[in-house]
Amino acid sequence: MAEPRVPEAELAHLSGEVYLDYAGAGVYCQSQVNAYAAELLKGGYGNPHSLNEQGARSRSAVESLRERVLSAFNVTDREYTVVLTAGTTSGLKTVAHGFRWSRGSVYAVHEFCHNSVLGIRGVSTAAGAGYRCVPKEAFPPAGPGRLGGAGSGPGAGLRSSSGGGLPEPAAELPAGGGLGPGELSGNGDSTAGLVSGELSGNGVSTGPGELSVSGALTTGLESGELSGNGVSTGPGELSVNGVLTTGLESGELSGNGVSTGPGELCVDGVPTEELGGCLLAAPLVCNFSGLVVPLAWCGASRENGWCTLVDAACAFGKRAIDLSDPACQPDFLVFSFYKAFGFPTGLGCLLVRKGSEAFLRKEYFGGGTVEAVTAGGGWCVLKKDTAASLEDGTPSFLDAVAALVGIEHVQRTFGGWPEVQRIVDSAAEYLAASLTSLRHAAGGPVVRVYGRERCGDRHCGIVSFSVVGSDGALVGHAVVVEAAAASGVNLRGGCFCNPGACHRYLRISPDDARRHREAGHVCGDSLDIIDGKPTGAVRSSVGVYTTRRDIDSLCEFLRACFVHSADGRVDGSDRPHRVPYPVAGGVAGRIESMYLYPVKGARPLRVCGPWPVCRSGFFLDRAWCVVRAGVAVTRKQAPRMADLQPFVDFADQALVLCDVHRPDDPLRIPLPDALQLAAGTNTSARVNVRGTAREVWPVTGEDSSRWFLEHLGDARLRVCVVKPAPSGGAGSLANTGSFLLVNRASVAELARHVGCPVGTLPFRPNLVISPPADSAPWTEDTWDELRIGGDGGSSSADLLLSQFEPCVRCSQVNFNGSDHEPAPTHEPLRTLLRMRGNKGKALFGVTATPACPVLSDEATAALLADAKARAPAGVDVAEVLAGRQPGFDSQTLPSLRPGSVCTVTKTRDPAPLL
């Protein structure tokens, strides 16, 4: 494959990450950023509407950008107008709200359109237009060469309805889609079927030789006279909207006072031969599969009466797009600059073909778009210039400077867009070949690639796929993307806002899509497999800076985590195939330490002494969470949660939240209120906790806003408590299981493979088990039942733990202690995926459930009173900041204490590494 022409130092800000999401956003270079900063510092840039030096500099940048864009598409300002927008979606909205929709219009889309293109139908259908989704087979296949004229055969166009494609507009679609010979339509009514010589206006049928204007029949007028809107005319004269047409040549007709040529009709001041009430939209490149849709359909569709719209967002910056051939010129084309070179992210373009502006009408007007206007009286004259009239307000002139820098960088580094296309195509071919070559030991494919089944199709920089296990089952896209991120490989998963392509390639029927929604699946979530069917795919996309090493790193990751050897294990795993079983009745170890996490995502408390246990685990463990806008936040969403140290002050009966950097200003919440023990004290709410809706009760309100703003930087944060239904009492927001146990021997073995010390706290355990000296790692995988007791003096009864399950790990384990950001090395998760991978999920530690009762509100209140009676007076701030919580022994619940002996009473087969 062709290698990029930039030194590694240009991309140092990627920190060694493998970036394969170019379809999501391009990548900017260091020299690009430096050039932009230098350009800004050369001189000031002011409002381009201001007639001063700095305004002139901004105007120059904006106009220079228009010229460079036209040059990039190989056209001139005699063929296209460049309208600056806030991005692709903004350009699409401009077309959607400006297009001349009517009850006779039709909006049709290629089935592989992005949601932003599909969204136009919300506007079109509201105006009474019809809607069609056109299969990709209706569009001509790609040929060699550049996108546009050079790559399109003469006469290529949409296939006829007999070929299963888009129907001929003249035959099957109403006004605007092409009328039959001799037909005339007014206000969306086709005159097909009328007697020869009849004419219909505004839905009123007339007899031979009669004319109806605005619903008024002209019957009864003297021979040769015609009347419109109540204005009587003389013989041979015609009046439309009160304007006499006297003096027009034979055959001419005038509407709204605009004179037209012989045989023409004018509506709202625009000749109808320039009006087409139907719009057909298609992507230039499908952002799901990378399929290229050549532009030959544009000219053929326009000849059949269609306006054409092209979404070039996924193609710009990766292809040489040639619009010089009139047969391949769309009426409208949209794109964003950040897709090409990373920034600016708030600027795009709408290209309007000359003459096609007649299809757009402007209702809203903003600053800089009018020639004259009055505040009263409703008088306004819009600017005649298309760009000026469609660009509302001040153009983003500093972003225009950034875009110019980006275009100049491409020209200077690569010599232009054809070389960019050559590099991207070469990388994509190597990517596709590398992925399809991956095989399990039994010979089965490791990936299923989508959209590359048909020979002759061209593709642009995208390979979307699903990972296939050795058993033939698909691995969910969310699992693959998260595992890849832990290995430093950036991919994207889901449907990519392209439901048509996603549903077609994944064979998701409309009924399936509805069932997925009923099962709770929404766009962007991690619910990736439902009833055995995938809800999305994994997308890898290359760009001009993609290297062979990047693609090889992706394949190495897939081999390490998903390729199975002859014995059924993942190739990258070095865990023994069989774990040594502890003898049933043998000692698994002692409790080395116990941890409590009162607030989910905040710092832990190391329990110093006995602590009561209920069905949900330790009393008060993960009873609270911090919520923002209906979502429980974690350290990944709110990094300063790492500074939040909770503490339970039983003597004062309060939950205390302390900022470790400002311990003198704690937030105190009375425990009865914090646990919502008083019935009806607050209204419950449903929040999203790791994709699952949970019922919680807010325990802080507006009065806590100042504290959260000052200490965590967000006044919207609130503390909520969860209670299990229907029994009430203190609940838990633990992700899985009631207890999380970690084996110290396994932590040491993991650290040996990582090559540096690994602590236990990143794994958020409740119990750290210290095994006998001769114990092997990973024996916890075989525990099926564990009895804890015999701690030398405790009055607590033995506690039985059962329902053991392996714990699936996420990138949270890469947060070390109080760090705000995860480790840049992606350790220890990266090593775990190779050592302990199970279909892309890293397993470490086990969860279990104790044989204990569920707490009622009454039992919780009694437990608080018991704790208060036993708690020492006063709070030791040093102990709080150190994260140490004094324990207490319950009279009604079993308790655990550090040092307790753990005995294995039942074993099982460990989870396989598949």
mmCIF file of C-alpha atoms in Angstrom, residues 539-738:
data_model
loop_
_atom_site.group_PDB
_atom_site.id
_atom_site.type_symbol
_atom_site.label_atom_id
_atom_site.label_comp_id
_atom_site.label_asym_id
_atom_site.label_seq_id
_atom_site.Cartn_x
_atom_site.Cartn_y
_atom_site.Cartn_z
ATOM 1 C CA ARG A 539 -16.422 0.325 10.968
ATOM 2 C CA SER A 540 -12.752 0.759 10.138
ATOM 3 C CA SER A 541 -12.001 3.684 7.857
ATOM 4 C CA VAL A 542 -8.695 4.905 6.488
ATOM 5 C CA GLY A 543 -7.418 8.303 5.471
ATOM 6 C CA VAL A 544 -4.472 10.006 3.942
ATOM 7 C CA TYR A 545 -2.300 9.449 7.036
ATOM 8 C CA THR A 546 -3.100 5.752 7.551
ATOM 9 C CA THR A 547 0.000 3.554 7.585
ATOM 10 C CA ARG A 548 0.530 -0.145 6.994
ATOM 11 C CA ARG A 549 1.464 -0.381 10.661
ATOM 12 C CA ASP A 550 -1.963 1.001 11.649
ATOM 13 C CA ILE A 551 -3.768 -1.720 9.709
ATOM 14 C CA ASP A 552 -1.403 -4.419 10.941
ATOM 15 C CA SER A 553 -2.087 -3.251 14.527
ATOM 16 C CA LEU A 554 -5.827 -3.720 13.967
ATOM 17 C CA CYS A 555 -5.259 -7.243 12.663
ATOM 18 C CA GLU A 556 -2.896 -8.028 15.551
ATOM 19 C CA PHE A 557 -5.573 -6.906 17.999
ATOM 20 C CA LEU A 558 -8.189 -9.117 16.315
ATOM 21 C CA ARG A 559 -5.843 -12.105 16.348
ATOM 22 C CA ALA A 560 -4.979 -11.576 20.006
ATOM 23 C CA CYS A 561 -8.583 -11.248 21.152
ATOM 24 C CA PHE A 562 -10.741 -13.223 18.719
ATOM 25 C CA VAL A 563 -8.755 -15.736 16.625
ATOM 26 C CA HIS A 564 -9.043 -19.249 18.077
ATOM 27 C CA SER A 565 -6.343 -21.890 17.999
ATOM 28 C CA ALA A 566 -6.841 -25.626 17.563
ATOM 29 C CA ASP A 567 -7.635 -26.187 21.271
ATOM 30 C CA GLY A 568 -10.365 -23.532 21.221
ATOM 31 C CA ARG A 569 -8.423 -20.838 23.062
ATOM 32 C CA VAL A 570 -7.773 -17.323 21.842
ATOM 33 C CA ASP A 571 -4.315 -17.220 20.274
ATOM 34 C CA GLY A 572 -3.285 -14.244 22.392
ATOM 35 C CA SER A 573 -4.120 -15.977 25.671
ATOM 36 C CA ASP A 574 -1.362 -17.523 27.770
ATOM 37 C CA ARG A 575 -3.672 -18.625 30.575
ATOM 38 C CA PRO A 576 -3.402 -22.385 31.258
ATOM 39 C CA HIS A 577 -6.145 -24.315 29.541
ATOM 40 C CA ARG A 578 -6.985 -25.993 32.863
ATOM 41 C CA VAL A 579 -6.859 -24.082 36.133
ATOM 42 C CA PRO A 580 -5.631 -26.099 39.178
ATOM 43 C CA TYR A 581 -8.712 -26.896 41.257
ATOM 44 C CA PRO A 582 -8.633 -26.181 44.974
ATOM 45 C CA VAL A 583 -9.787 -29.132 47.031
ATOM 46 C CA ALA A 584 -13.413 -28.806 48.118
ATOM 47 C CA GLY A 585 -13.186 -27.974 51.793
ATOM 48 C CA GLY A 586 -9.742 -26.469 51.301
ATOM 49 C CA VAL A 587 -8.773 -22.947 52.301
ATOM 50 C CA ALA A 588 -8.963 -20.361 49.511
ATOM 51 C CA GLY A 589 -7.312 -17.708 51.671
ATOM 52 C CA ARG A 590 -8.172 -14.924 54.079
ATOM 53 C CA ILE A 591 -9.827 -11.551 53.604
ATOM 54 C CA GLU A 592 -6.877 -9.214 53.197
ATOM 55 C CA SER A 593 -8.956 -6.040 52.902
ATOM 56 C CA MET A 594 -12.586 -4.941 52.551
ATOM 57 C CA TYR A 595 -13.819 -1.943 50.546
ATOM 58 C CA LEU A 596 -17.053 -0.030 50.557
ATOM 59 C CA TYR A 597 -18.173 2.289 47.734
ATOM 60 C CA PRO A 598 -21.029 4.395 49.137
ATOM 61 C CA VAL A 599 -21.193 6.659 46.029
ATOM 62 C CA LYS A 600 -20.854 4.895 42.713
ATOM 63 C CA GLY A 601 -17.822 6.200 40.814
ATOM 64 C CA ALA A 602 -16.347 8.080 43.785
ATOM 65 C CA ARG A 603 -13.415 7.042 45.985
ATOM 66 C CA PRO A 604 -13.664 3.876 48.086
ATOM 67 C CA LEU A 605 -13.654 3.440 51.844
ATOM 68 C CA ARG A 606 -11.432 0.771 53.357
ATOM 69 C CA VAL A 607 -13.471 -0.780 56.143
ATOM 70 C CA CYS A 608 -11.486 -1.085 59.355
ATOM 71 C CA GLY A 609 -13.466 -3.639 61.321
ATOM 72 C CA PRO A 610 -16.640 -5.692 60.913
ATOM 73 C CA TRP A 611 -19.357 -4.548 58.505
ATOM 74 C CA PRO A 612 -22.942 -5.788 58.091
ATOM 75 C CA VAL A 613 -23.938 -7.721 54.983
ATOM 76 C CA CYS A 614 -27.361 -7.899 53.307
ATOM 77 C CA ARG A 615 -28.592 -9.426 50.051
ATOM 78 C CA SER A 616 -27.237 -6.497 47.993
ATOM 79 C CA GLY A 617 -23.767 -6.846 49.551
ATOM 80 C CA PHE A 618 -22.153 -4.598 52.140
ATOM 81 C CA PHE A 619 -24.612 -2.315 53.900
ATOM 82 C CA LEU A 620 -24.630 1.050 52.034
ATOM 83 C CA ASP A 621 -22.345 -0.205 49.256
ATOM 84 C CA ARG A 622 -23.117 1.696 46.040
ATOM 85 C CA ALA A 623 -26.326 2.976 47.582
ATOM 86 C CA TRP A 624 -25.869 6.419 46.022
ATOM 87 C CA CYS A 625 -24.880 7.808 42.653
ATOM 88 C CA VAL A 626 -24.207 11.240 41.223
ATOM 89 C CA VAL A 627 -26.665 12.089 38.438
ATOM 90 C CA ARG A 628 -26.538 14.669 35.667
ATOM 91 C CA ALA A 629 -29.456 15.155 33.281
ATOM 92 C CA GLY A 630 -30.924 11.743 33.996
ATOM 93 C CA VAL A 631 -27.667 9.789 33.662
ATOM 94 C CA ALA A 632 -25.519 8.400 36.483
ATOM 95 C CA VAL A 633 -22.064 9.847 35.846
ATOM 96 C CA THR A 634 -18.843 7.886 36.162
ATOM 97 C CA ARG A 635 -15.241 8.971 36.390
ATOM 98 C CA LYS A 636 -15.030 8.785 32.606
ATOM 99 C CA GLN A 637 -17.780 11.395 32.203
ATOM 100 C CA ALA A 638 -16.792 13.490 35.236
ATOM 101 C CA PRO A 639 -13.041 13.066 35.934
ATOM 102 C CA ARG A 640 -13.225 15.113 39.137
ATOM 103 C CA MET A 641 -15.265 12.316 40.703
ATOM 104 C CA ALA A 642 -11.797 10.993 41.525
ATOM 105 C CA ASP A 643 -11.559 13.804 44.112
ATOM 106 C CA LEU A 644 -14.863 12.895 45.797
ATOM 107 C CA GLN A 645 -14.302 11.032 49.073
ATOM 108 C CA PRO A 646 -17.501 9.847 50.767
ATOM 109 C CA PHE A 647 -17.705 8.985 54.457
ATOM 110 C CA VAL A 648 -20.527 7.658 56.648
ATOM 111 C CA ASP A 649 -20.718 9.571 59.945
ATOM 112 C CA PHE A 650 -22.922 7.278 62.033
ATOM 113 C CA ALA A 651 -22.511 9.399 65.167
ATOM 114 C CA ASP A 652 -24.009 12.432 63.407
ATOM 115 C CA GLN A 653 -26.187 10.237 61.148
ATOM 116 C CA ALA A 654 -24.933 11.855 57.934
ATOM 117 C CA LEU A 655 -23.491 10.937 54.570
ATOM 118 C CA VAL A 656 -20.473 13.203 54.137
ATOM 119 C CA LEU A 657 -19.038 14.107 50.728
ATOM 120 C CA CYS A 658 -15.592 15.626 50.877
ATOM 121 C CA ASP A 659 -13.404 17.168 48.181
ATOM 122 C CA VAL A 660 -9.923 15.879 49.028
ATOM 123 C CA HIS A 661 -8.436 19.186 47.849
ATOM 124 C CA ARG A 662 -10.795 21.263 50.022
ATOM 125 C CA PRO A 663 -11.716 19.112 53.034
ATOM 126 C CA ASP A 664 -12.827 22.144 55.045
ATOM 127 C CA ASP A 665 -16.065 22.460 53.024
ATOM 128 C CA PRO A 666 -17.862 19.078 53.079
ATOM 129 C CA LEU A 667 -21.402 18.399 51.875
ATOM 130 C CA ARG A 668 -23.427 16.701 54.615
ATOM 131 C CA ILE A 669 -26.695 14.866 53.917
ATOM 132 C CA PRO A 670 -28.737 13.442 56.864
ATOM 133 C CA LEU A 671 -28.832 9.665 56.510
ATOM 134 C CA PRO A 672 -32.626 9.275 56.926
ATOM 135 C CA ASP A 673 -33.051 11.776 54.090
ATOM 136 C CA ALA A 674 -30.186 10.279 52.096
ATOM 137 C CA LEU A 675 -31.804 6.839 52.334
ATOM 138 C CA GLN A 676 -35.343 8.164 51.816
ATOM 139 C CA LEU A 677 -36.602 6.316 54.870
ATOM 140 C CA ALA A 678 -39.456 8.777 55.426
ATOM 141 C CA ALA A 679 -42.258 7.790 53.048
ATOM 142 C CA GLY A 680 -43.175 10.395 50.480
ATOM 143 C CA THR A 681 -40.287 12.729 51.241
ATOM 144 C CA ASN A 682 -39.321 12.954 47.606
ATOM 145 C CA THR A 683 -40.371 11.980 44.109
ATOM 146 C CA SER A 684 -38.577 9.153 42.365
ATOM 147 C CA ALA A 685 -36.948 9.471 38.949
ATOM 148 C CA ARG A 686 -35.591 7.048 36.390
ATOM 149 C CA VAL A 687 -31.956 7.402 35.413
ATOM 150 C CA ASN A 688 -29.668 5.582 33.031
ATOM 151 C CA VAL A 689 -27.038 3.488 34.797
ATOM 152 C CA ARG A 690 -24.698 1.854 32.251
ATOM 153 C CA GLY A 691 -27.518 1.569 29.744
ATOM 154 C CA THR A 692 -30.113 0.254 32.241
ATOM 155 C CA ALA A 693 -32.998 2.357 33.556
ATOM 156 C CA ARG A 694 -33.065 2.402 37.372
ATOM 157 C CA GLU A 695 -35.452 4.102 39.764
ATOM 158 C CA VAL A 696 -33.736 6.514 42.133
ATOM 159 C CA TRP A 697 -34.701 9.230 44.583
ATOM 160 C CA PRO A 698 -32.907 12.605 44.510
ATOM 161 C CA VAL A 699 -31.546 13.452 47.960
ATOM 162 C CA THR A 700 -29.947 16.795 47.101
ATOM 163 C CA GLY A 701 -31.579 19.701 45.318
ATOM 164 C CA GLU A 702 -30.830 23.223 44.186
ATOM 165 C CA ASP A 703 -29.179 23.941 47.515
ATOM 166 C CA SER A 704 -26.300 21.632 46.553
ATOM 167 C CA SER A 705 -25.644 23.379 43.234
ATOM 168 C CA ARG A 706 -23.041 25.727 44.689
ATOM 169 C CA TRP A 707 -21.110 22.862 46.271
ATOM 170 C CA PHE A 708 -21.012 20.779 43.104
ATOM 171 C CA LEU A 709 -20.081 23.798 41.004
ATOM 172 C CA GLU A 710 -17.205 24.789 43.269
ATOM 173 C CA HIS A 711 -15.880 21.296 43.918
ATOM 174 C CA LEU A 712 -16.732 19.240 40.820
ATOM 175 C CA GLY A 713 -17.230 22.071 38.317
ATOM 176 C CA ASP A 714 -20.855 21.279 37.444
ATOM 177 C CA ALA A 715 -23.883 22.796 39.190
ATOM 178 C CA ARG A 716 -26.220 20.268 37.515
ATOM 179 C CA LEU A 717 -24.958 17.329 39.570
ATOM 180 C CA ARG A 718 -27.265 15.760 42.153
ATOM 181 C CA VAL A 719 -26.942 12.853 44.591
ATOM 182 C CA CYS A 720 -29.548 10.104 44.273
ATOM 183 C CA VAL A 721 -30.253 6.929 46.251
ATOM 184 C CA VAL A 722 -31.495 3.637 44.842
ATOM 185 C CA LYS A 723 -33.900 1.272 46.580
ATOM 186 C CA PRO A 724 -34.810 -2.207 45.363
ATOM 187 C CA ALA A 725 -38.456 -2.941 44.599
ATOM 188 C CA PRO A 726 -40.692 -3.988 46.166
ATOM 189 C CA SER A 727 -39.097 -4.557 49.555
ATOM 190 C CA GLY A 728 -37.569 -1.106 50.019
ATOM 191 C CA GLY A 729 -34.521 -0.482 52.201
ATOM 192 C CA ALA A 730 -31.027 0.328 51.062
ATOM 193 C CA GLY A 731 -30.330 -0.876 47.523
ATOM 194 C CA SER A 732 -27.227 -1.145 45.389
ATOM 195 C CA LEU A 733 -26.072 0.182 42.034
ATOM 196 C CA ALA A 734 -23.471 -2.539 41.597
ATOM 197 C CA ASN A 735 -23.142 -3.465 37.937
ATOM 198 C CA THR A 736 -23.194 -7.225 38.496
ATOM 199 C CA GLY A 737 -23.438 -9.358 41.619
ATOM 200 C CA SER A 738 -23.481 -8.211 45.221
#
